[in-house]
Amino acid sequence: MWLGLDDTDSLDGGCTTLVFHELLNSLPCEYGEPRLTRLWPFAAQRTRGNAALSVELFCDESIVEWLDQYWNENISILKGEISESQHSERKQYPSDPGMTLFSEQPDEKYYWQAVRSQAGFVEGGYQWGGQGRIGAAASCAWRETSITWEGIAWRKDERHVSDEVLTNVENMDGTFLCRDPRTNRGLIAPRGPCPVMFGVRATSFDVASTATNELLSGSAPTIGNRVFKTNQASGDHIESTKTSIVESKDVIEGGHVIINQSIICFSESGPLNKLSQWLETGDLIEFMGLEYEGKLHLEAMRIIESKSKIRPTCECGSTMKSMGKGQGVRCPKCRIKSELSWIEIERKPMIEGWVQPPADKRRHLAKRLASDPKS
Ligand SMILES: [Zn+2]
């Protein structure tokens, strides 16, 4: 059986990861690895982070009665809370929890739909609640094509992790996105009222588990912890990269850059925004991002080719000058003519290869592209 849960985020501690952790602790049967799946970031009525949870249960349909009671007593009551968001301009929806139970994993297509677009409800199985059933079912349908792990601990009261243990964890092979290299600020702890103490990302279960225990040794009291298998850093939300020749570039108010009137690079994107501003007409770029309301929101880009034309230089060192339209160029001093009116030189971008926004401005799903194993 496959159990899914989504959309229980609320101001008073109904974070979906914690609700799921408590559900797993109470289950009367054995279960597999808990899974945390991030879904399409633009989904309507999404909750903070848009994470859904799922797990394989080793039981038969007799679990339905137990789940029914657990739902009524512990989860359905979380409906209707407005979740806290750091993006205050974004419309907030009240949480609308959903739980699903399937005898077999739903078709894989439901996962791909829900990670790349606005998805709908999945038929079949046993379902409880409202909007959250979409993410719950999509999480059940995830086939783990690209995985990372995250160790999460939930706080008892205050949120505190010592900087010393964070450094130890940051230096472990296999952890990533622990600290923002530009600001030196830790990236493992969320802000706001959410009950998460920390979430530490890793490329294997063992590293996530070791890192979690290390962080717990330097944390304020917690009420529990668990390692989740995740689709974070999988890049699953983007089907493929695209290439384009730059035809126009507009820098608009606030420093956002619009390329070819269709690709938007936000000012918060740091080096990616700088690279966008550097572009010139005729540059060949490869890029990826999500389309939303007619614009592609840029998540990564690399320069394939950038050339600029300059006038040839004379042997004397002077720059050749045009003699008039269609008349060629010549040296203003020696009067020597050149056969070439223009020569092309290669422009070198300030950063070679793929460029992404800074660590704290990336999506949870964003693929790890940089050569730095820690980013
Ligand atoms: Zn000359």
Coordinates of C-alpha atoms and ligand atoms in Angstrom, one line a residue:
M1 CA 0.0 0.0 0.0
W2 CA 1.2 3.6 -0.7
L3 CA 0.2 6.4 1.7
G4 CA 0.5 10.1 0.8
L5 CA -0.1 13.3 2.7
D6 CA 0.0 17.0 1.7
D7 CA -1.1 20.5 2.6
T8 CA -1.2 20.5 6.4
D9 CA 1.0 23.6 6.8
S10 CA -0.4 26.0 9.4
L11 CA 0.7 28.8 11.6
D12 CA 0.4 26.8 14.8
G13 CA 2.8 24.0 13.9
G14 CA 1.0 21.9 11.4
C15 CA 4.0 21.6 9.1
T16 CA 3.4 18.6 6.8
T17 CA 6.8 17.0 7.5
L18 CA 6.0 16.9 11.3
V19 CA 2.4 15.8 10.8
F20 CA 3.7 12.9 8.7
H21 CA 6.5 12.1 11.1
E22 CA 3.9 11.8 13.9
L23 CA 1.7 9.7 11.7
L24 CA 4.6 7.3 10.9
N25 CA 5.4 7.0 14.7
S26 CA 1.8 6.0 15.4
L27 CA 1.4 3.5 12.5
P28 CA 0.4 0.0 13.6
C29 CA 2.4 -1.6 10.7
E30 CA 5.9 -1.7 9.1
Y31 CA 6.7 0.9 6.5
G32 CA 9.4 1.7 3.9
E33 CA 11.6 4.9 3.5
P34 CA 9.6 8.1 4.0
R35 CA 9.7 10.3 0.9
L36 CA 9.5 14.1 0.5
T37 CA 8.6 15.3 -3.0
R38 CA 8.7 18.9 -4.0
L39 CA 6.1 19.7 -6.7
W40 CA 5.5 22.4 -9.3
P41 CA 6.4 25.7 -7.7
F42 CA 3.6 27.7 -9.4
A43 CA 0.8 25.2 -8.4
A44 CA -2.4 27.1 -7.5
Q45 CA -3.1 27.0 -3.7
R46 CA 0.3 25.7 -3.0
T47 CA 1.6 25.8 0.5
R48 CA 5.0 27.0 1.6
G49 CA 7.7 25.0 -0.2
N50 CA 5.1 22.9 -1.9
A51 CA 6.3 19.6 -0.4
A52 CA 4.2 16.4 -0.3
L53 CA 5.0 13.2 1.6
S54 CA 4.6 9.5 0.9
V55 CA 5.6 6.1 2.1
E56 CA 5.1 2.4 1.3
L57 CA 3.1 0.6 4.0
F58 CA 3.6 -3.2 4.5
C59 CA 0.0 -4.0 5.3
D60 CA -3.3 -4.8 3.7
E61 CA -6.5 -2.8 3.4
S62 CA -7.4 -3.4 7.0
I63 CA -5.2 -0.2 7.7
V64 CA -8.0 1.9 6.2
E65 CA -10.1 1.9 9.4
W66 CA -7.1 2.9 11.5
L67 CA -6.2 5.7 9.0
D68 CA -9.8 6.9 9.0
Q69 CA -9.7 7.4 12.7
Y70 CA -6.2 9.0 12.7
W71 CA -7.3 11.4 10.0
N72 CA -10.4 12.5 11.9
E73 CA -8.6 12.9 15.2
N74 CA -5.3 14.4 14.1
I75 CA -5.2 15.8 10.5
S76 CA -8.6 17.0 9.4
I77 CA -8.6 19.5 12.2
L78 CA -5.7 21.3 10.6
K79 CA -7.8 22.5 7.7
G80 CA -8.3 26.2 7.3
E81 CA -5.2 27.6 8.8
I82 CA -3.4 30.3 6.7
S83 CA 0.2 29.3 6.3
E84 CA 3.0 31.7 7.0
S85 CA 5.0 32.8 4.0
Q86 CA 8.2 34.9 3.6
H87 CA 6.7 36.1 0.3
S88 CA 4.1 38.3 1.6
E89 CA 3.0 39.6 -1.8
R90 CA 1.9 36.1 -2.7
K91 CA -1.8 35.3 -2.0
Q92 CA -2.0 32.7 0.8
Y93 CA -4.6 30.0 0.8
P94 CA -5.9 28.2 3.9
S95 CA -4.4 24.8 4.3
D96 CA -6.6 22.0 2.9
P97 CA -5.1 18.7 4.0
G98 CA -5.3 15.6 1.9
M99 CA -4.4 12.0 2.4
T100 CA -4.4 9.2 -0.1
L101 CA -3.9 5.4 0.1
F102 CA -3.4 3.2 -3.0
S103 CA -2.9 -0.6 -3.2
E104 CA -0.3 0.1 -5.9
Q105 CA 1.7 3.2 -6.8
P106 CA -0.4 5.4 -9.1
D107 CA 0.8 5.8 -12.7
E108 CA 4.2 7.6 -12.9
K109 CA 2.6 10.3 -15.2
Y110 CA 0.8 11.8 -12.2
Y111 CA 4.1 12.7 -10.6
W112 CA 5.5 14.2 -13.8
Q113 CA 2.3 16.3 -14.3
A114 CA 2.4 17.5 -10.7
V115 CA 6.1 18.4 -10.8
R116 CA 5.9 20.3 -14.1
S117 CA 2.4 21.8 -14.3
Q118 CA -0.9 22.3 -12.6
A119 CA -2.2 18.8 -11.8
G120 CA -5.6 17.5 -10.9
F121 CA -7.0 14.8 -8.7
V122 CA -6.1 11.2 -9.2
E123 CA -8.9 8.7 -9.2
G124 CA -9.0 5.5 -7.1
G125 CA -7.7 4.2 -3.9
Y126 CA -8.9 5.7 -0.5
Q127 CA -8.8 9.5 -0.2
W128 CA -9.4 11.8 2.7
G129 CA -9.7 15.6 2.7
G130 CA -9.4 18.2 0.0
Q131 CA -6.8 20.0 -2.2
G132 CA -3.9 18.2 -0.5
R133 CA -5.0 14.9 -2.2
I134 CA -3.4 16.1 -5.4
G135 CA 0.1 16.4 -3.9
A136 CA -0.4 13.3 -1.8
A137 CA -1.2 11.1 -4.8
A138 CA 1.6 12.7 -6.9
S139 CA 4.1 11.9 -4.2
C140 CA 2.9 8.3 -4.1
A141 CA 3.4 8.2 -7.9
W142 CA 7.1 9.4 -7.7
R143 CA 9.5 6.7 -9.0
E144 CA 12.7 8.1 -7.6
T145 CA 14.5 8.7 -10.9
S146 CA 16.9 11.2 -9.3
I147 CA 17.2 11.4 -5.5
T148 CA 18.9 13.2 -2.6
W149 CA 18.3 12.9 1.1
E150 CA 17.3 15.4 3.8
G151 CA 17.6 14.9 7.5
I152 CA 14.9 17.0 9.3
A153 CA 14.6 17.7 13.0
W154 CA 11.7 19.5 14.7
R155 CA 12.2 21.8 17.6
K156 CA 10.7 21.7 21.1
D157 CA 10.9 25.5 21.7
E158 CA 13.5 27.8 20.3
R159 CA 15.4 27.3 17.1
H160 CA 19.2 27.1 17.6
V161 CA 22.0 25.1 16.0
S162 CA 25.5 25.8 17.0
D163 CA 27.8 27.2 14.3
E164 CA 30.5 24.8 15.3
V165 CA 28.5 21.6 14.5
L166 CA 27.2 23.3 11.3
T167 CA 30.8 23.7 10.2
N168 CA 31.5 20.0 11.0
V169 CA 28.5 19.0 8.9
E170 CA 29.4 21.4 6.1
N171 CA 32.8 19.7 5.9
M172 CA 31.4 16.2 5.6
D173 CA 31.7 14.6 2.2
G174 CA 28.2 14.3 0.7
T175 CA 26.4 17.2 2.4
F176 CA 25.4 20.2 0.3
L177 CA 23.8 23.6 0.6
C178 CA 24.6 23.8 4.3
R179 CA 25.9 27.4 4.1
D180 CA 25.8 30.3 1.7
P181 CA 29.4 30.8 0.6
R182 CA 28.8 34.5 -0.2
T183 CA 27.2 35.5 3.1
N184 CA 28.5 32.6 5.3
R185 CA 25.0 32.3 6.6
G186 CA 23.6 28.8 7.4
L187 CA 21.0 27.5 5.0
I188 CA 19.8 24.5 7.1
A189 CA 17.4 26.4 9.3
P190 CA 14.1 27.9 8.0
R191 CA 12.9 31.2 9.3
G192 CA 9.4 32.0 10.7
P193 CA 7.2 30.0 13.0
C194 CA 7.6 26.6 11.2
P195 CA 8.5 23.8 13.7
V196 CA 11.5 22.6 11.7
M197 CA 14.8 23.1 13.7
F198 CA 16.9 22.2 10.7
G199 CA 16.9 20.3 7.4
V200 CA 20.3 19.0 6.2
R201 CA 20.8 17.8 2.6
A202 CA 23.0 15.0 1.5
T203 CA 23.7 12.7 -1.5
S204 CA 23.3 9.5 0.6
F205 CA 21.1 8.3 3.4
D206 CA 24.1 7.5 5.6
V207 CA 25.5 11.0 5.3
A208 CA 22.1 12.6 5.9
S209 CA 21.8 10.4 9.0
T210 CA 25.3 11.1 10.4
A211 CA 24.9 14.8 9.7
T212 CA 21.5 14.9 11.5
N213 CA 23.0 13.3 14.6
E214 CA 26.0 15.7 14.5
L215 CA 23.6 18.7 14.3
L216 CA 21.4 17.3 17.1
S217 CA 24.5 17.3 19.4
G218 CA 24.7 21.1 19.0
S219 CA 21.0 22.0 18.8
A220 CA 18.4 23.3 21.2
P221 CA 16.0 20.5 22.4
T222 CA 14.1 18.7 19.6
I223 CA 10.9 16.6 19.6
G224 CA 12.1 14.2 16.8
N225 CA 14.0 13.7 13.6
R226 CA 13.8 11.7 10.5
V227 CA 15.7 11.2 7.2
F228 CA 13.6 11.6 4.0
K229 CA 14.4 10.4 0.5
T230 CA 13.6 13.5 -1.7
N231 CA 13.4 14.7 -5.3
Q232 CA 15.2 17.9 -4.2
A233 CA 18.0 18.9 -6.6
S234 CA 16.7 16.5 -9.2
G235 CA 15.8 19.1 -11.8
D236 CA 12.6 17.1 -12.4
H237 CA 10.5 20.2 -12.8
I238 CA 12.3 21.1 -16.0
E239 CA 11.9 18.9 -19.0
S240 CA 14.9 20.1 -21.0
T241 CA 17.2 23.1 -21.6
K242 CA 16.7 25.5 -24.5
T243 CA 19.0 27.5 -26.7
S244 CA 18.4 30.9 -28.2
I245 CA 20.1 33.8 -29.9
V246 CA 19.7 37.0 -28.0
E247 CA 17.6 39.4 -30.0
S248 CA 16.8 41.9 -27.3
K249 CA 17.6 42.6 -23.7
D250 CA 15.7 45.0 -21.5
V251 CA 16.7 45.9 -17.9
I252 CA 13.5 46.9 -16.2
E253 CA 12.7 48.6 -12.9
G254 CA 14.3 46.8 -10.0
G255 CA 17.1 45.4 -12.1
H256 CA 15.2 42.5 -13.5
V257 CA 16.4 41.5 -17.0
I258 CA 14.0 40.5 -19.8
I259 CA 15.7 38.6 -22.7
N260 CA 13.9 38.3 -26.0
Q261 CA 10.8 39.7 -24.4
S262 CA 10.0 36.2 -23.0
I263 CA 12.7 35.2 -20.5
I264 CA 12.8 37.0 -17.1
C265 CA 15.8 37.0 -14.8
F266 CA 15.0 38.5 -11.4
S267 CA 17.4 40.9 -9.7
E268 CA 17.7 38.5 -6.7
S269 CA 19.4 36.0 -9.0
G270 CA 22.8 37.5 -8.2
P271 CA 25.4 36.1 -10.6
L272 CA 22.7 34.9 -13.0
N273 CA 21.3 38.5 -13.2
K274 CA 24.8 39.9 -13.7
L275 CA 25.4 37.5 -16.6
S276 CA 22.0 38.4 -18.1
Q277 CA 22.9 42.1 -17.9
W278 CA 26.1 41.3 -19.7
L279 CA 24.4 39.7 -22.7
E280 CA 24.5 41.4 -26.1
T281 CA 22.4 41.0 -29.2
G282 CA 23.7 38.0 -31.2
D283 CA 24.9 36.0 -28.2
L284 CA 24.0 32.3 -28.2
I285 CA 22.8 31.0 -24.9
E286 CA 21.6 27.8 -23.4
F287 CA 19.2 28.1 -20.5
M288 CA 16.5 26.5 -18.3
G289 CA 13.6 27.7 -16.3
L290 CA 9.9 27.4 -15.7
E291 CA 7.2 29.0 -17.9
Y292 CA 4.6 30.9 -16.0
E293 CA 2.1 33.4 -17.3
G294 CA 3.8 33.8 -20.6
K295 CA 7.3 34.3 -19.3
L296 CA 10.1 31.8 -18.7
H297 CA 11.5 32.3 -15.2
L298 CA 15.2 31.8 -15.7
E299 CA 16.9 29.3 -13.3
A300 CA 20.2 28.7 -15.0
M301 CA 22.1 29.8 -18.1
R302 CA 25.4 29.4 -19.9
I303 CA 27.0 31.3 -22.7
I304 CA 27.7 29.1 -25.7
E305 CA 29.0 31.9 -27.9
S306 CA 29.4 35.7 -27.6
K307 CA 31.3 37.7 -30.2
S308 CA 31.6 41.4 -30.8
K309 CA 32.8 43.1 -34.0
I310 CA 35.5 45.7 -33.9
R311 CA 37.4 47.7 -36.6
P312 CA 40.8 46.2 -37.6
T313 CA 44.0 47.6 -36.2
C314 CA 46.7 49.1 -38.5
E315 CA 50.3 48.0 -38.2
C316 CA 51.0 51.4 -36.7
G317 CA 48.6 50.7 -33.9
S318 CA 45.8 53.0 -34.9
T319 CA 42.3 51.7 -35.3
M320 CA 41.0 51.7 -38.9
K321 CA 38.2 54.1 -39.7
S322 CA 35.3 53.8 -42.1
M323 CA 35.7 55.8 -45.3
G324 CA 31.9 56.0 -45.8
K325 CA 29.2 53.5 -46.4
G326 CA 30.4 50.6 -48.5
Q327 CA 33.8 52.3 -48.9
G328 CA 35.8 50.0 -46.6
V329 CA 38.2 51.1 -43.9
R330 CA 41.6 52.7 -43.7
C331 CA 44.1 53.9 -41.2
P332 CA 43.6 57.6 -40.5
K333 CA 47.4 58.1 -40.2
C334 CA 49.1 55.8 -42.8
R335 CA 46.1 55.7 -45.2
I336 CA 46.6 51.9 -45.5
K337 CA 43.3 50.2 -46.4
S338 CA 42.1 46.9 -45.0
E339 CA 40.2 44.2 -46.8
L340 CA 38.2 43.5 -43.8
S341 CA 35.8 46.1 -42.5
W342 CA 35.2 44.3 -39.2
I343 CA 36.9 41.6 -37.3
E344 CA 35.2 39.4 -34.7
I345 CA 36.6 38.9 -31.3
E346 CA 35.3 36.5 -28.6
R347 CA 33.7 38.0 -25.5
K348 CA 34.5 36.1 -22.3
P349 CA 31.7 36.0 -19.8
M350 CA 32.7 36.7 -16.1
I351 CA 31.7 33.1 -15.2
E352 CA 32.2 30.2 -17.6
G353 CA 29.8 27.3 -17.7
W354 CA 26.4 27.1 -16.0
V355 CA 25.4 30.0 -13.8
Q356 CA 22.6 29.8 -11.1
P357 CA 21.2 32.2 -8.6
P358 CA 22.8 32.2 -5.1
A359 CA 22.1 29.1 -3.0
D360 CA 19.3 30.6 -0.9
K361 CA 17.4 31.9 -4.0
R362 CA 17.3 28.5 -5.8
R363 CA 14.3 26.3 -6.0
H364 CA 14.3 23.1 -3.9
L365 CA 14.0 21.2 -7.2
A366 CA 16.9 23.0 -8.9
K367 CA 19.5 20.7 -10.3
R368 CA 23.0 21.0 -8.9
L369 CA 25.0 22.4 -11.8
A370 CA 28.0 24.0 -10.3
S371 CA 31.3 22.2 -10.1
D372 CA 31.5 23.0 -6.3
P373 CA 30.4 19.7 -4.5
K374 CA 29.0 21.9 -1.7
S375 CA 26.6 23.9 -3.8
Ligands
ZN1 ZN 48.5 53.2 -39.7

